[in-house]
Amino acid sequence: GALFALCTSSKNLGQIPEDKSIFTIIIESLQKHPHSVELYRCCIGLLWSFSSISGRVEEFVPNLVPLLLKSLDMFEKDDEMIDLAVNALLILSKGGFQSVLAMLKHETFIDSIISCMFKFIDTPRSHSIQTGCCDILSNLALDNYLRADMCARGGTSRIIMALNHFCHDHLVVCTALFALANLISGADVEILRGSEISKTIVKSMQSHPINLTVQVRGASALWVLSSRNEVFKERIVQYGGAQVVSEAMTRFVASETMQSKGSIALWSLAVHRSLKAQVGQSAVCVVNGLAAHVCSEKLCEECVGAIKCLSIDEKTKKLLGENDALDLIFSAMWLYSENATIQQSALAALSNLSVDVNANQVLRISSDDLDTITNGMRTHPKVKDIQESAIIVLRNFTCSPSNCLILQQDAHLPGLIRSAVVNFNDSFQGRAEDLLQVLPLLNQ
């Protein structure tokens, strides 16, 4: 009774001189009186309170976990006590690697958490229980083996159920989406295919259009899901996932994280050849994200990579051209000339965008554009993909007489082309010789 009174007085919680003795007393008391419901009721409240302020709780995890698991059975119809126990376990699950291992030693642990999610779906404290359980599963999913195991035990199904049931509760949705993104990266694809996971994630994002955290975590979950199997890409686009991500990127253009997660999600969806045209309708938001955060090297990698993939479709090419994508690509190349990933993706995008086959037109370049390309070649002489992509782009430019004049004015260009041929013993399908023939004055 004295301990419980102490627990309920928040002003005294920080004045306990030695919290180790509190945990020891709680553990020893419960071990001596394992059938005392009232003692369990008081001690669970104490554990939740002191666990939240103690920095040393992880050393007691091996003894605390079985007691908390027992309380889940003892109070299986008392959602208030279950809520306290789940949140106490959540605090323990955040205690580090050793704490998680100690929890996983109990074979029934994961099943107990999933069972709580199933039982407490429509009670006064169910939203808090669902949130705590989702967080616990996410914290425990350390590798793909554990993710697959949780999925097989029904973990992902329960999270999807929570998302559907609490679709208007942004706290549950945020936590569930984060857990789902973690679990599905290692879950069994066949189990995922049998669920409505794609529809559920998209619906969750649609239900909270102005909540940045929901949109970021939803886009992240869609990216992870789309990377697992081609069928998920089709379903995500079918349910409007690409459009939802695009709208979120447009709405939160100032958020670098939103632009990052959104660009990667759209990039992943656009890998599917039959979806490029549909996903390409969202290309403008990627360009705007790149324009807003061109000073972020990481985001430039992601946005330029997405543009490279999206620019294969003819209609998307036109859309990108109308929204200044080319200028931004050249800017990214110049700003991050030493980043091989950006150079390679940018050159591949330029290769796609430089020629309009239907209109029989070629992009007209300036001397500054050419300097940007040759600077990348000069900076990365040993990267074959960069040299090859640059030669392809330059060869495309020679289809325009005005471009040829600009190429001929660059005294260093023939040397760069010859160096690439020598370094890789490759004429790049004859494009290198074609380029050198366009530069007759400098060839002599």
Short mmCIF file of C-alpha atoms in Angstrom, two decimals:
data_model
loop_
_atom_site.label_atom_id
_atom_site.label_comp_id
_atom_site.label_asym_id
_atom_site.label_seq_id
_atom_site.Cartn_x
_atom_site.Cartn_y
_atom_site.Cartn_z
CA GLY A 1 0.00 0.00 0.00
CA ALA A 2 2.83 2.38 0.84
CA LEU A 3 4.57 1.59 -2.43
CA PHE A 4 1.38 2.10 -4.40
CA ALA A 5 0.81 5.47 -2.74
CA LEU A 6 4.36 6.40 -3.64
CA CYS A 7 3.72 5.31 -7.22
CA THR A 8 0.65 7.51 -7.59
CA SER A 9 2.42 10.59 -6.28
CA SER A 10 4.29 11.79 -9.36
CA LYS A 11 6.24 14.44 -7.44
CA ASN A 12 7.94 11.71 -5.40
CA LEU A 13 8.94 9.50 -8.33
CA GLY A 14 12.17 11.35 -8.98
CA GLN A 15 13.17 11.33 -5.29
CA ILE A 16 13.72 7.58 -4.91
CA PRO A 17 17.37 7.33 -3.81
CA GLU A 18 17.93 3.78 -5.08
CA ASP A 19 15.47 2.53 -7.68
CA LYS A 20 17.19 -0.85 -7.77
CA SER A 21 15.72 -1.67 -4.37
CA ILE A 22 12.24 -0.82 -5.66
CA PHE A 23 12.53 -3.31 -8.52
CA THR A 24 14.01 -5.92 -6.21
CA ILE A 25 11.13 -5.53 -3.74
CA ILE A 26 8.55 -5.77 -6.52
CA ILE A 27 10.11 -8.90 -8.02
CA GLU A 28 10.58 -10.65 -4.69
CA SER A 29 7.04 -9.76 -3.57
CA LEU A 30 5.46 -11.18 -6.72
CA GLN A 31 7.59 -14.31 -6.57
CA LYS A 32 6.55 -14.93 -2.96
CA HIS A 33 2.87 -14.30 -3.63
CA PRO A 34 2.30 -15.42 -7.22
CA HIS A 35 -1.48 -15.79 -6.80
CA SER A 36 -2.25 -12.45 -5.20
CA VAL A 37 -4.32 -10.51 -7.72
CA GLU A 38 -4.30 -7.31 -5.66
CA LEU A 39 -0.52 -7.47 -5.21
CA TYR A 40 -0.09 -7.89 -8.96
CA ARG A 41 -2.43 -4.96 -9.56
CA CYS A 42 -0.33 -2.66 -7.35
CA CYS A 43 3.03 -3.92 -8.61
CA ILE A 44 2.18 -3.61 -12.31
CA GLY A 45 1.35 0.04 -11.73
CA LEU A 46 4.64 0.47 -9.89
CA LEU A 47 6.61 -1.28 -12.64
CA TRP A 48 5.11 0.94 -15.31
CA SER A 49 5.83 4.11 -13.28
CA PHE A 50 9.37 3.30 -12.21
CA SER A 51 10.36 1.73 -15.54
CA SER A 52 9.57 5.00 -17.28
CA ILE A 53 12.02 6.99 -15.10
CA SER A 54 14.73 4.43 -14.36
CA GLY A 55 17.89 4.25 -16.42
CA ARG A 56 18.83 0.83 -15.05
CA VAL A 57 15.69 -1.17 -15.70
CA GLU A 58 17.37 -3.37 -18.36
CA GLU A 59 19.28 -5.33 -15.71
CA PHE A 60 15.97 -6.52 -14.28
CA VAL A 61 14.41 -7.55 -17.61
CA PRO A 62 15.02 -11.34 -17.22
CA ASN A 63 13.03 -11.33 -13.95
CA LEU A 64 10.41 -8.76 -14.93
CA VAL A 65 9.30 -10.25 -18.25
CA PRO A 66 7.81 -13.52 -16.91
CA LEU A 67 5.94 -11.58 -14.22
CA LEU A 68 4.48 -9.18 -16.78
CA LEU A 69 3.55 -12.04 -19.12
CA LYS A 70 1.74 -13.71 -16.26
CA SER A 71 -0.17 -10.50 -15.60
CA LEU A 72 -1.42 -10.56 -19.22
CA ASP A 73 -3.13 -13.86 -18.42
CA MET A 74 -4.20 -12.89 -14.93
CA PHE A 75 -5.99 -9.71 -16.09
CA GLU A 76 -7.12 -10.91 -19.50
CA LYS A 77 -10.47 -9.11 -19.14
CA ASP A 78 -9.17 -5.95 -17.47
CA ASP A 79 -8.07 -3.60 -20.23
CA GLU A 80 -6.68 -1.04 -17.78
CA MET A 81 -4.25 -3.54 -16.26
CA ILE A 82 -3.41 -4.97 -19.67
CA ASP A 83 -2.64 -1.45 -20.85
CA LEU A 84 -0.25 -0.91 -17.92
CA ALA A 85 1.45 -4.27 -18.48
CA VAL A 86 1.84 -3.73 -22.23
CA ASN A 87 3.33 -0.29 -21.73
CA ALA A 88 5.70 -1.64 -19.07
CA LEU A 89 6.83 -4.29 -21.59
CA LEU A 90 7.17 -1.56 -24.20
CA ILE A 91 9.58 0.33 -21.96
CA LEU A 92 11.59 -2.85 -21.43
CA SER A 93 11.70 -3.48 -25.20
CA LYS A 94 13.42 -0.11 -25.63
CA GLY A 95 16.17 -1.06 -23.21
CA GLY A 96 18.65 -2.18 -25.86
CA PHE A 97 19.82 -5.34 -27.57
CA GLN A 98 20.30 -7.40 -24.41
CA SER A 99 16.83 -6.51 -23.16
CA VAL A 100 15.28 -7.63 -26.44
CA LEU A 101 17.18 -10.91 -26.34
CA ALA A 102 16.00 -11.53 -22.79
CA MET A 103 12.41 -10.98 -23.90
CA LEU A 104 12.73 -13.25 -26.93
CA LYS A 105 13.93 -16.12 -24.73
CA HIS A 106 10.32 -16.55 -23.67
CA GLU A 107 8.71 -18.62 -26.42
CA THR A 108 5.24 -17.32 -25.67
CA PHE A 109 6.20 -13.65 -25.66
CA ILE A 110 5.32 -12.79 -29.28
CA ASP A 111 2.13 -14.86 -29.14
CA SER A 112 1.06 -13.05 -25.96
CA ILE A 113 1.51 -9.63 -27.55
CA ILE A 114 -0.36 -10.65 -30.70
CA SER A 115 -3.12 -12.17 -28.54
CA CYS A 116 -3.56 -8.84 -26.73
CA MET A 117 -4.02 -7.10 -30.07
CA PHE A 118 -6.72 -9.61 -30.99
CA LYS A 119 -8.58 -9.48 -27.67
CA PHE A 120 -8.53 -5.74 -27.05
CA ILE A 121 -9.75 -4.25 -30.29
CA ASP A 122 -12.88 -2.52 -29.03
CA THR A 123 -12.44 -1.52 -25.37
CA PRO A 124 -11.91 1.89 -23.69
CA ARG A 125 -8.11 1.39 -23.56
CA SER A 126 -7.75 -0.58 -26.79
CA HIS A 127 -6.13 2.27 -28.76
CA SER A 128 -3.31 2.48 -26.19
CA ILE A 129 -2.94 -1.32 -26.11
CA GLN A 130 -2.79 -1.54 -29.89
CA THR A 131 -0.19 1.24 -30.06
CA GLY A 132 1.97 -0.38 -27.37
CA CYS A 133 1.78 -3.82 -28.98
CA CYS A 134 2.69 -2.45 -32.43
CA ASP A 135 5.71 -0.69 -30.93
CA ILE A 136 6.81 -3.85 -29.11
CA LEU A 137 6.63 -5.98 -32.27
CA SER A 138 8.61 -3.36 -34.16
CA ASN A 139 11.29 -3.18 -31.45
CA LEU A 140 11.64 -6.96 -31.40
CA ALA A 141 11.86 -7.43 -35.18
CA LEU A 142 15.65 -7.35 -35.25
CA ASP A 143 16.20 -9.44 -38.38
CA ASN A 144 14.34 -11.10 -41.25
CA TYR A 145 14.03 -14.39 -39.37
CA LEU A 146 12.12 -12.70 -36.55
CA ARG A 147 10.07 -10.64 -39.01
CA ALA A 148 9.04 -13.77 -40.88
CA ASP A 149 8.24 -15.52 -37.59
CA MET A 150 6.06 -12.64 -36.40
CA CYS A 151 4.28 -12.57 -39.74
CA ALA A 152 3.63 -16.32 -39.60
CA ARG A 153 2.20 -15.94 -36.09
CA GLY A 154 -0.23 -13.31 -37.29
CA GLY A 155 1.67 -10.14 -36.35
CA THR A 156 1.21 -8.34 -39.66
CA SER A 157 -2.44 -9.42 -39.82
CA ARG A 158 -3.09 -7.89 -36.39
CA ILE A 159 -1.34 -4.66 -37.35
CA ILE A 160 -3.44 -4.45 -40.52
CA MET A 161 -6.53 -5.10 -38.39
CA ALA A 162 -5.53 -2.26 -36.07
CA LEU A 163 -5.02 0.08 -39.03
CA ASN A 164 -8.47 -0.73 -40.39
CA HIS A 165 -10.26 -0.52 -37.04
CA PHE A 166 -8.51 2.67 -35.85
CA CYS A 167 -8.09 4.32 -39.24
CA HIS A 168 -9.18 7.69 -37.80
CA ASP A 169 -6.82 7.56 -34.78
CA HIS A 170 -3.60 9.17 -35.97
CA LEU A 171 -1.54 7.83 -33.04
CA VAL A 172 -2.46 4.21 -33.75
CA VAL A 173 -2.00 4.74 -37.49
CA CYS A 174 1.46 6.30 -37.04
CA THR A 175 2.68 3.49 -34.81
CA ALA A 176 1.12 0.72 -36.88
CA LEU A 177 2.58 2.02 -40.15
CA PHE A 178 6.05 2.20 -38.60
CA ALA A 179 5.77 -1.37 -37.30
CA LEU A 180 4.35 -2.60 -40.59
CA ALA A 181 7.22 -1.11 -42.60
CA ASN A 182 9.64 -3.00 -40.36
CA LEU A 183 7.86 -6.34 -40.37
CA ILE A 184 6.99 -6.60 -44.08
CA SER A 185 10.64 -6.21 -45.09
CA GLY A 186 11.17 -9.81 -43.98
CA ALA A 187 7.65 -11.24 -43.99
CA ASP A 188 6.55 -14.17 -46.12
CA VAL A 189 5.45 -12.80 -49.50
CA GLU A 190 2.67 -15.37 -49.87
CA ILE A 191 1.14 -14.37 -46.54
CA LEU A 192 1.32 -10.70 -47.54
CA ARG A 193 -0.27 -11.44 -50.91
CA GLY A 194 -3.25 -12.97 -49.16
CA SER A 195 -3.92 -9.76 -47.20
CA GLU A 196 -5.24 -6.34 -48.17
CA ILE A 197 -2.07 -4.67 -46.99
CA SER A 198 -1.68 -2.39 -50.05
CA LYS A 199 -5.23 -1.09 -49.76
CA THR A 200 -4.92 -0.63 -46.00
CA ILE A 201 -1.75 1.48 -46.18
CA VAL A 202 -3.15 3.71 -48.92
CA LYS A 203 -6.43 4.10 -47.02
CA SER A 204 -4.52 5.08 -43.86
CA MET A 205 -2.68 7.82 -45.74
CA GLN A 206 -5.91 9.05 -47.32
CA SER A 207 -7.55 9.27 -43.88
CA HIS A 208 -4.85 11.64 -42.55
CA PRO A 209 -3.81 13.87 -45.48
CA ILE A 210 -2.47 16.72 -43.31
CA ASN A 211 -0.55 14.55 -40.82
CA LEU A 212 3.08 14.62 -41.90
CA THR A 213 4.15 11.64 -39.78
CA VAL A 214 1.40 9.44 -41.23
CA GLN A 215 2.36 10.43 -44.78
CA VAL A 216 6.08 9.82 -44.21
CA ARG A 217 5.56 6.44 -42.58
CA GLY A 218 2.94 5.45 -45.11
CA ALA A 219 5.25 6.27 -48.03
CA SER A 220 8.02 4.30 -46.32
CA ALA A 221 5.72 1.29 -45.87
CA LEU A 222 4.63 1.47 -49.53
CA TRP A 223 8.27 1.55 -50.63
CA VAL A 224 9.18 -1.51 -48.55
CA LEU A 225 6.09 -3.37 -49.71
CA SER A 226 6.63 -2.55 -53.40
CA SER A 227 10.18 -3.85 -53.20
CA ARG A 228 9.02 -7.31 -52.09
CA ASN A 229 7.14 -8.36 -55.23
CA GLU A 230 5.88 -6.96 -58.52
CA VAL A 231 2.27 -7.76 -57.63
CA PHE A 232 2.40 -5.25 -54.77
CA LYS A 233 3.49 -2.50 -57.16
CA GLU A 234 0.41 -3.19 -59.29
CA ARG A 235 -1.92 -3.21 -56.29
CA ILE A 236 -0.48 -0.02 -54.80
CA VAL A 237 -0.98 1.87 -58.06
CA GLN A 238 -4.41 0.29 -58.52
CA TYR A 239 -5.56 1.63 -55.13
CA GLY A 240 -4.17 5.10 -55.83
CA GLY A 241 -0.92 4.79 -53.88
CA ALA A 242 1.19 6.76 -56.39
CA GLN A 243 -1.30 9.61 -56.37
CA VAL A 244 -1.49 9.69 -52.56
CA VAL A 245 2.31 9.84 -52.29
CA SER A 246 2.43 12.56 -54.94
CA GLU A 247 -0.16 14.64 -53.09
CA ALA A 248 1.75 14.26 -49.83
CA MET A 249 5.01 15.37 -51.49
CA THR A 250 3.24 18.39 -52.94
CA ARG A 251 1.55 19.27 -49.65
CA PHE A 252 4.74 18.88 -47.59
CA VAL A 253 7.29 20.11 -50.13
CA ALA A 254 9.29 21.77 -47.32
CA SER A 255 9.82 18.43 -45.56
CA GLU A 256 13.03 16.78 -46.75
CA THR A 257 12.00 13.49 -45.14
CA MET A 258 8.68 13.45 -47.00
CA GLN A 259 10.44 14.17 -50.30
CA SER A 260 12.95 11.41 -49.60
CA LYS A 261 10.43 8.70 -48.70
CA GLY A 262 8.07 9.77 -51.47
CA SER A 263 10.72 9.83 -54.20
CA ILE A 264 11.98 6.37 -53.26
CA ALA A 265 8.42 5.00 -53.21
CA LEU A 266 7.60 6.42 -56.66
CA TRP A 267 10.96 5.22 -57.98
CA SER A 268 10.24 1.70 -56.76
CA LEU A 269 6.77 1.70 -58.32
CA ALA A 270 8.11 3.00 -61.65
CA VAL A 271 10.53 0.08 -61.95
CA HIS A 272 7.55 -1.97 -63.15
CA ARG A 273 7.58 -1.30 -66.91
CA SER A 274 3.81 -1.41 -67.36
CA LEU A 275 3.34 1.16 -64.56
CA LYS A 276 5.82 3.79 -65.78
CA ALA A 277 3.18 5.86 -67.57
CA GLN A 278 0.79 5.87 -64.60
CA VAL A 279 3.45 6.62 -62.02
CA GLY A 280 4.99 9.16 -64.40
CA GLN A 281 1.96 11.39 -63.88
CA SER A 282 3.46 12.10 -60.45
CA ALA A 283 6.86 13.11 -61.83
CA VAL A 284 6.30 16.83 -61.22
CA CYS A 285 6.33 16.39 -57.43
CA VAL A 286 9.77 14.74 -57.67
CA VAL A 287 11.07 17.70 -59.69
CA ASN A 288 9.61 20.14 -57.16
CA GLY A 289 11.16 18.19 -54.31
CA LEU A 290 14.54 18.33 -56.01
CA ALA A 291 14.16 22.07 -56.57
CA ALA A 292 13.22 22.68 -52.93
CA HIS A 293 16.09 20.60 -51.49
CA VAL A 294 18.85 20.74 -54.08
CA CYS A 295 21.30 21.49 -51.26
CA SER A 296 20.69 18.03 -49.79
CA GLU A 297 23.09 15.56 -51.40
CA LYS A 298 21.18 12.52 -50.18
CA LEU A 299 17.86 13.80 -51.52
CA CYS A 300 19.48 14.68 -54.83
CA GLU A 301 20.58 11.07 -55.17
CA GLU A 302 17.03 9.86 -54.60
CA CYS A 303 15.23 12.44 -56.75
CA VAL A 304 17.64 12.18 -59.68
CA GLY A 305 17.42 8.38 -59.45
CA ALA A 306 13.63 8.58 -59.57
CA ILE A 307 13.75 10.95 -62.55
CA LYS A 308 16.11 8.56 -64.35
CA CYS A 309 13.56 5.75 -63.97
CA LEU A 310 10.52 7.90 -64.77
CA SER A 311 12.07 9.54 -67.84
CA ILE A 312 11.84 6.35 -69.93
CA ASP A 313 8.16 6.97 -70.67
CA GLU A 314 7.58 9.40 -73.57
CA LYS A 315 4.71 11.33 -71.93
CA THR A 316 6.67 11.65 -68.72
CA LYS A 317 9.66 13.00 -70.68
CA LYS A 318 7.52 15.86 -71.92
CA LEU A 319 6.19 16.51 -68.42
CA LEU A 320 9.70 16.61 -67.00
CA GLY A 321 10.90 18.92 -69.73
CA GLU A 322 8.05 21.36 -69.15
CA ASN A 323 8.90 21.56 -65.43
CA ASP A 324 12.62 22.43 -65.71
CA ALA A 325 13.88 18.97 -64.79
CA LEU A 326 16.90 19.35 -67.11
CA ASP A 327 18.16 22.50 -65.40
CA LEU A 328 17.86 20.83 -62.01
CA ILE A 329 19.70 17.74 -63.23
CA PHE A 330 22.61 19.86 -64.47
CA SER A 331 22.60 21.78 -61.17
CA ALA A 332 22.77 18.56 -59.15
CA MET A 333 25.63 17.29 -61.33
CA TRP A 334 27.61 20.48 -60.82
CA LEU A 335 26.95 20.76 -57.08
CA TYR A 336 27.88 17.14 -56.39
CA SER A 337 30.46 16.43 -59.06
CA GLU A 338 32.31 13.99 -56.78
CA ASN A 339 29.21 11.90 -56.07
CA ALA A 340 29.39 9.03 -58.55
CA THR A 341 25.81 7.93 -57.89
CA ILE A 342 24.37 11.33 -58.78
CA GLN A 343 26.58 11.62 -61.86
CA GLN A 344 25.58 8.20 -63.12
CA SER A 345 21.83 8.69 -62.51
CA ALA A 346 21.88 12.21 -63.96
CA LEU A 347 23.65 11.11 -67.14
CA ALA A 348 21.21 8.23 -67.56
CA ALA A 349 18.31 10.67 -67.16
CA LEU A 350 19.91 13.05 -69.68
CA SER A 351 20.30 10.15 -72.09
CA ASN A 352 16.54 9.55 -71.86
CA LEU A 353 15.56 13.20 -71.99
CA SER A 354 17.97 14.40 -74.68
CA VAL A 355 16.15 12.75 -77.58
CA ASP A 356 12.47 13.00 -78.50
CA VAL A 357 11.97 10.14 -80.94
CA ASN A 358 8.38 11.02 -81.79
CA ALA A 359 9.17 14.65 -82.60
CA ASN A 360 12.57 13.79 -84.13
CA GLN A 361 14.21 16.44 -81.94
CA VAL A 362 17.38 16.62 -79.89
CA LEU A 363 18.00 18.71 -76.81
CA ARG A 364 20.01 21.85 -77.57
CA ILE A 365 22.78 22.40 -75.04
CA SER A 366 24.90 25.32 -73.91
CA SER A 367 28.62 25.40 -73.25
CA ASP A 368 27.83 25.36 -69.51
CA ASP A 369 25.83 22.14 -69.94
CA LEU A 370 28.75 20.56 -71.76
CA ASP A 371 31.19 21.71 -69.06
CA THR A 372 29.01 19.99 -66.45
CA ILE A 373 29.14 16.68 -68.33
CA THR A 374 32.87 16.80 -69.06
CA ASN A 375 33.54 17.76 -65.43
CA GLY A 376 31.86 14.53 -64.36
CA MET A 377 33.94 12.53 -66.84
CA ARG A 378 37.11 14.19 -65.60
CA THR A 379 36.24 13.61 -61.93
CA HIS A 380 35.40 9.90 -62.37
CA PRO A 381 37.80 8.53 -65.01
CA LYS A 382 37.71 5.01 -63.55
CA VAL A 383 33.92 4.62 -63.34
CA LYS A 384 32.85 2.89 -66.53
CA ASP A 385 29.13 3.54 -66.14
CA ILE A 386 29.73 7.29 -65.92
CA GLN A 387 32.06 7.33 -68.92
CA GLU A 388 29.69 5.21 -70.99
CA SER A 389 26.59 7.25 -70.07
CA ALA A 390 28.43 10.49 -70.82
CA ILE A 391 29.51 9.24 -74.24
CA ILE A 392 25.94 8.13 -75.00
CA VAL A 393 24.60 11.57 -74.07
CA LEU A 394 27.27 13.36 -76.08
CA ARG A 395 26.61 11.12 -79.05
CA ASN A 396 22.90 12.00 -78.84
CA PHE A 397 23.80 15.70 -78.88
CA THR A 398 25.63 15.34 -82.21
CA CYS A 399 22.29 14.92 -83.98
CA SER A 400 21.97 18.71 -83.76
CA PRO A 401 24.35 20.92 -85.84
CA SER A 402 24.31 23.67 -83.21
CA ASN A 403 25.33 21.14 -80.57
CA CYS A 404 28.21 19.95 -82.78
CA LEU A 405 29.60 23.48 -82.90
CA ILE A 406 29.59 23.64 -79.10
CA LEU A 407 31.26 20.23 -78.85
CA GLN A 408 33.99 21.26 -81.27
CA GLN A 409 34.82 24.30 -79.13
CA ASP A 410 35.81 22.13 -76.16
CA ALA A 411 39.52 21.46 -76.57
CA HIS A 412 39.58 18.83 -73.81
CA LEU A 413 36.71 16.68 -75.06
CA PRO A 414 38.66 14.47 -77.53
CA GLY A 415 41.19 13.64 -74.82
CA LEU A 416 38.48 12.63 -72.37
CA ILE A 417 36.83 10.37 -74.95
CA ARG A 418 40.15 8.70 -75.89
CA SER A 419 41.00 8.19 -72.19
CA ALA A 420 37.70 6.41 -71.63
CA VAL A 421 38.35 4.14 -74.63
CA VAL A 422 41.85 3.30 -73.41
CA ASN A 423 40.93 2.85 -69.72
CA PHE A 424 38.18 0.35 -70.46
CA ASN A 425 39.39 -1.03 -73.81
CA ASP A 426 35.91 -0.33 -75.11
CA SER A 427 34.60 1.84 -77.94
CA PHE A 428 31.15 1.84 -76.30
CA GLN A 429 29.41 0.29 -79.29
CA GLY A 430 31.16 2.60 -81.71
CA ARG A 431 29.84 5.79 -80.10
CA ALA A 432 33.33 6.96 -79.14
CA GLU A 433 34.55 6.80 -82.77
CA ASP A 434 31.39 8.56 -83.93
CA LEU A 435 32.06 11.38 -81.49
CA LEU A 436 35.69 11.76 -82.51
CA GLN A 437 34.63 11.99 -86.14
CA VAL A 438 32.38 14.93 -85.27
CA LEU A 439 35.44 16.77 -83.96
CA PRO A 440 37.60 16.82 -87.15
CA LEU A 441 39.56 19.94 -86.32
CA LEU A 442 40.60 18.65 -82.91
CA ASN A 443 41.25 15.13 -84.20
CA GLN A 444 43.99 16.27 -86.55
#
